[in-house]
Structures are given as C-alpha cells and as structure tokens.
Tab-separated table of C-alpha atoms in Angstrom:
chain	number	residue	atom	x	y	z
K	9	UNK	CA	-10.025	36.927	-2.381
K	10	UNK	CA	-9.666	36.574	-6.157
K	11	UNK	CA	-11.135	33.441	-7.772
K	12	UNK	CA	-8.341	33.451	-10.406
K	13	UNK	CA	-5.846	32.598	-7.642
K	14	UNK	CA	-7.731	29.426	-6.729
K	15	UNK	CA	-8.383	26.078	-8.347
K	16	UNK	CA	-11.427	23.886	-7.822
K	17	UNK	CA	-11.108	20.210	-6.927
K	18	UNK	CA	-11.587	19.005	-10.524
K	19	UNK	CA	-8.823	21.277	-11.758
K	20	UNK	CA	-6.480	20.121	-8.998
K	21	UNK	CA	-7.349	16.517	-9.797
K	22	UNK	CA	-6.443	17.022	-13.468
K	23	UNK	CA	-3.186	18.790	-12.594
K	24	UNK	CA	-2.026	16.221	-10.048
K	25	UNK	CA	-3.658	13.019	-11.294
K	26	UNK	CA	-5.153	12.507	-7.811
K	27	UNK	CA	-8.808	11.471	-7.690
K	28	UNK	CA	-11.134	14.075	-6.101
K	29	UNK	CA	-12.326	11.484	-3.555
K	30	UNK	CA	-8.701	10.926	-2.548
K	31	UNK	CA	-8.218	14.683	-2.141
K	32	UNK	CA	-11.262	14.767	0.152
K	33	UNK	CA	-9.894	11.787	2.109
K	34	UNK	CA	-6.531	13.532	2.534
K	35	UNK	CA	-8.458	16.488	3.964
K	36	UNK	CA	-10.459	14.292	6.345
K	37	UNK	CA	-7.395	12.635	7.844
K	38	UNK	CA	-5.366	15.840	7.941
K	39	UNK	CA	-2.695	15.037	5.369
K	40	UNK	CA	-3.580	18.322	3.681
K	41	UNK	CA	-5.251	21.319	5.289
K	42	UNK	CA	-8.901	21.970	4.514
K	43	UNK	CA	-9.043	24.386	1.600
K	44	UNK	CA	-11.026	27.584	1.604
K	45	UNK	CA	-14.616	27.354	0.376
K	46	UNK	CA	-16.192	29.586	-2.239
K	47	UNK	CA	-19.478	29.869	-0.316
K	48	UNK	CA	-17.986	32.788	1.561
K	49	UNK	CA	-18.687	34.950	-1.494
K	50	UNK	CA	-20.663	32.863	-3.949
K	51	UNK	CA	-22.701	30.438	-1.845
K	52	UNK	CA	-21.813	27.274	-3.831
K	53	UNK	CA	-19.274	25.761	-1.421
K	54	UNK	CA	-16.583	24.743	-3.925
K	55	UNK	CA	-13.244	23.809	-2.438
K	56	UNK	CA	-10.655	26.368	-3.465
K	57	UNK	CA	-7.060	25.180	-3.703
K	58	UNK	CA	-3.942	27.275	-4.187
K	59	UNK	CA	-0.880	26.477	-6.245
K	60	UNK	CA	0.866	25.863	-2.933
K	61	UNK	CA	-1.717	23.111	-2.312
K	62	UNK	CA	-0.873	21.628	-5.726
K	63	UNK	CA	2.835	21.624	-4.817
K	64	UNK	CA	2.001	19.935	-1.506
K	65	UNK	CA	0.009	17.274	-3.370
K	66	UNK	CA	2.906	16.678	-5.763
K	67	UNK	CA	5.146	16.158	-2.717
K	68	UNK	CA	2.590	13.663	-1.346
K	69	UNK	CA	2.572	11.772	-4.644
K	70	UNK	CA	6.358	11.577	-4.551
K	71	UNK	CA	6.310	10.361	-0.954
K	72	UNK	CA	3.788	7.643	-1.857
K	73	UNK	CA	6.142	6.437	-4.595
K	74	UNK	CA	8.684	5.938	-1.794
K	75	UNK	CA	6.097	3.683	-0.085
K	76	UNK	CA	5.692	6.046	2.848
K	77	UNK	CA	2.509	5.639	4.865
K	78	UNK	CA	-0.034	8.440	5.044
K	79	UNK	CA	0.894	8.946	8.722
K	80	UNK	CA	4.558	9.392	7.746
K	81	UNK	CA	3.583	11.718	4.910
K	82	UNK	CA	1.308	13.718	7.224
K	83	UNK	CA	4.217	14.257	9.614
K	84	UNK	CA	6.492	15.442	6.803
K	85	UNK	CA	3.845	17.761	5.348
K	86	UNK	CA	3.156	19.230	8.803
K	87	UNK	CA	6.855	20.026	9.222
K	88	UNK	CA	7.003	21.672	5.820
K	89	UNK	CA	3.849	23.704	6.545
K	90	UNK	CA	5.440	25.085	9.696
K	91	UNK	CA	8.288	26.286	7.510
K	92	UNK	CA	10.655	23.739	8.997
K	93	UNK	CA	12.123	22.280	5.825
K	94	UNK	CA	15.366	21.789	7.716
K	95	UNK	CA	13.517	19.338	9.992
K	96	UNK	CA	11.890	17.546	7.042
K	97	UNK	CA	15.153	16.494	5.382
K	98	UNK	CA	16.510	14.450	8.327
K	99	UNK	CA	13.081	12.861	8.894
K	100	UNK	CA	12.817	11.943	5.237
K	101	UNK	CA	16.378	10.573	5.224
K	102	UNK	CA	15.533	8.415	8.267
K	103	UNK	CA	12.336	7.134	6.620
K	104	UNK	CA	14.236	6.300	3.438
K	105	UNK	CA	16.795	4.356	5.481
K	106	UNK	CA	13.972	2.422	7.188
K	107	UNK	CA	12.357	1.649	3.826
K	108	UNK	CA	15.662	0.355	2.473
K	109	UNK	CA	15.876	-2.037	5.424
K	110	UNK	CA	12.282	-3.188	4.926
K	111	UNK	CA	12.879	-3.754	1.228
K	112	UNK	CA	16.014	-5.780	1.984
K	113	UNK	CA	14.041	-8.014	4.353
K	114	UNK	CA	11.195	-8.412	1.842
K	115	UNK	CA	13.651	-9.304	-0.923
K	116	UNK	CA	15.256	-11.954	1.319
K	117	UNK	CA	11.809	-13.385	2.136
K	118	UNK	CA	10.871	-13.421	-1.544
K	119	UNK	CA	14.137	-15.196	-2.431
K	120	UNK	CA	13.314	-17.898	0.134
K	121	UNK	CA	9.836	-18.219	-1.352
K	122	UNK	CA	11.328	-18.464	-4.855
K	123	UNK	CA	13.480	-21.410	-3.738
K	124	UNK	CA	10.464	-23.202	-2.244
K	125	UNK	CA	8.388	-22.602	-5.369
K	126	UNK	CA	11.192	-23.824	-7.641
K	127	UNK	CA	11.415	-26.979	-5.514
K	128	UNK	CA	7.658	-27.444	-5.843
K	129	UNK	CA	7.927	-27.013	-9.605
K	130	UNK	CA	10.676	-29.676	-9.774
K	131	UNK	CA	8.482	-32.082	-7.830
K	132	UNK	CA	5.414	-31.488	-9.995
K	133	UNK	CA	5.122	-35.190	-10.833
K	134	UNK	CA	5.806	-36.312	-7.274
K	135	UNK	CA	3.671	-36.181	-4.173
K	136	UNK	CA	3.757	-32.659	-2.850
K	137	UNK	CA	1.250	-33.131	-0.058
K	138	UNK	CA	0.691	-36.346	1.815
K	139	UNK	CA	-0.480	-37.469	5.233
K	140	UNK	CA	2.147	-37.507	7.955
K	141	UNK	CA	2.017	-41.304	8.357
K	142	UNK	CA	3.014	-41.895	4.693
K	143	UNK	CA	6.307	-40.075	5.125
K	144	UNK	CA	8.516	-42.381	3.022
K	145	UNK	CA	9.553	-39.541	0.681
K	146	UNK	CA	9.770	-36.151	2.366
K	147	UNK	CA	7.061	-34.025	0.752
K	148	UNK	CA	7.148	-30.238	0.749
K	149	UNK	CA	4.000	-29.998	2.871
K	150	UNK	CA	3.121	-32.572	5.528
K	151	UNK	CA	-0.444	-32.716	6.758
K	152	UNK	CA	-0.863	-33.726	10.419
K	153	UNK	CA	-3.777	-36.094	9.776
K	154	UNK	CA	-4.424	-39.817	9.814
K	155	UNK	CA	-3.740	-41.600	6.539
K	156	UNK	CA	-7.189	-43.204	6.551
K	157	UNK	CA	-9.055	-39.925	6.957
K	158	UNK	CA	-7.135	-38.313	4.075
K	159	UNK	CA	-7.268	-41.291	1.723
K	160	UNK	CA	-9.253	-41.390	-1.499
K	161	UNK	CA	-9.817	-45.124	-1.140
K	162	UNK	CA	-12.152	-47.142	1.045
K	163	UNK	CA	-11.014	-49.866	3.442
K	164	UNK	CA	-11.289	-52.462	0.620
K	165	UNK	CA	-9.049	-50.446	-1.714
K	166	UNK	CA	-11.811	-49.267	-4.056
K	167	UNK	CA	-11.917	-45.634	-5.064
K	168	UNK	CA	-14.489	-43.398	-3.351
K	169	UNK	CA	-16.869	-41.404	-5.560
C-alpha cells in the first residue's frame, strides 16, 4: 500500500475533468467501484484512486459523448472489469447501432418541426391561432372553444379592458 500509487479525488477530477461530486455519484450507483480509503493507514478517509480508475473514467467520458445512459455505461464497465473486453465490443457496437436509429428518428422529428415553424414564420402577419368556429382560413393551431368565450370584444363590439 504505497500512497504514490494512488490519486485523491481532487487529483482525479483535475486529470479527467469530472467533478468530484459526479465521481461520488458514479460510486453510489455502481458505475465505478468504490475506491480504497486512506483511513486504513492514515485515519483521514481520503478516496484513493488508481490509474486504472482514471482510465475507466476516461472510458465513461467517451461513452457519455456517445449519449449512452449511465445504466448502459455501467453494463459496459462491468464487462470490462471482469476482463471480458471481447464481450464489451459487441455490446458497444449494438448500442451504437441503437443510437444511430434514435438519432435518425430525432432528426426526422426535428425536420417536421422545422417545416411547421417555417410555416408559422410565413404566416406571422396572419391569424395563427383562432377559435374553431372562425375557421374561414385554416390556422396552424385551432382552439376547441366557443368564439364568444375567446373573443376580445364584448357583445356590443367594444373592446374589453
């Protein structure tokens, strides 16, 4: 047990760019194993990380860039910890394929939204929202309400305050 072989949480945070609170959270939920504590010899209870832990955290950062969930990352890290890198590659390839599908669907949804927003922008001078009963010109959004209850005018045609 040589202290020079270990890094404290602040040092790991600086090396990886991961906030110490995030490191503690990863511990709590089991994404990373609980590190040794220095209280065994020194009584101060510092978390002691190895360079292997730093490599694991770099892998986690890379997996987060791929938009993998912490549950997915936890599964991959667990496989790697068991020394089963050969099982990690197919899992990661499958997750990447799933993410590509999700991204394709999100892009399609965003393209549809872009079309709607462009249409709204074109109609900026026209009525975009109107009561259902005043449906002479098809607005983008139709409210299912009575014209009288949505009107800004009184029965006599004077504006309400």
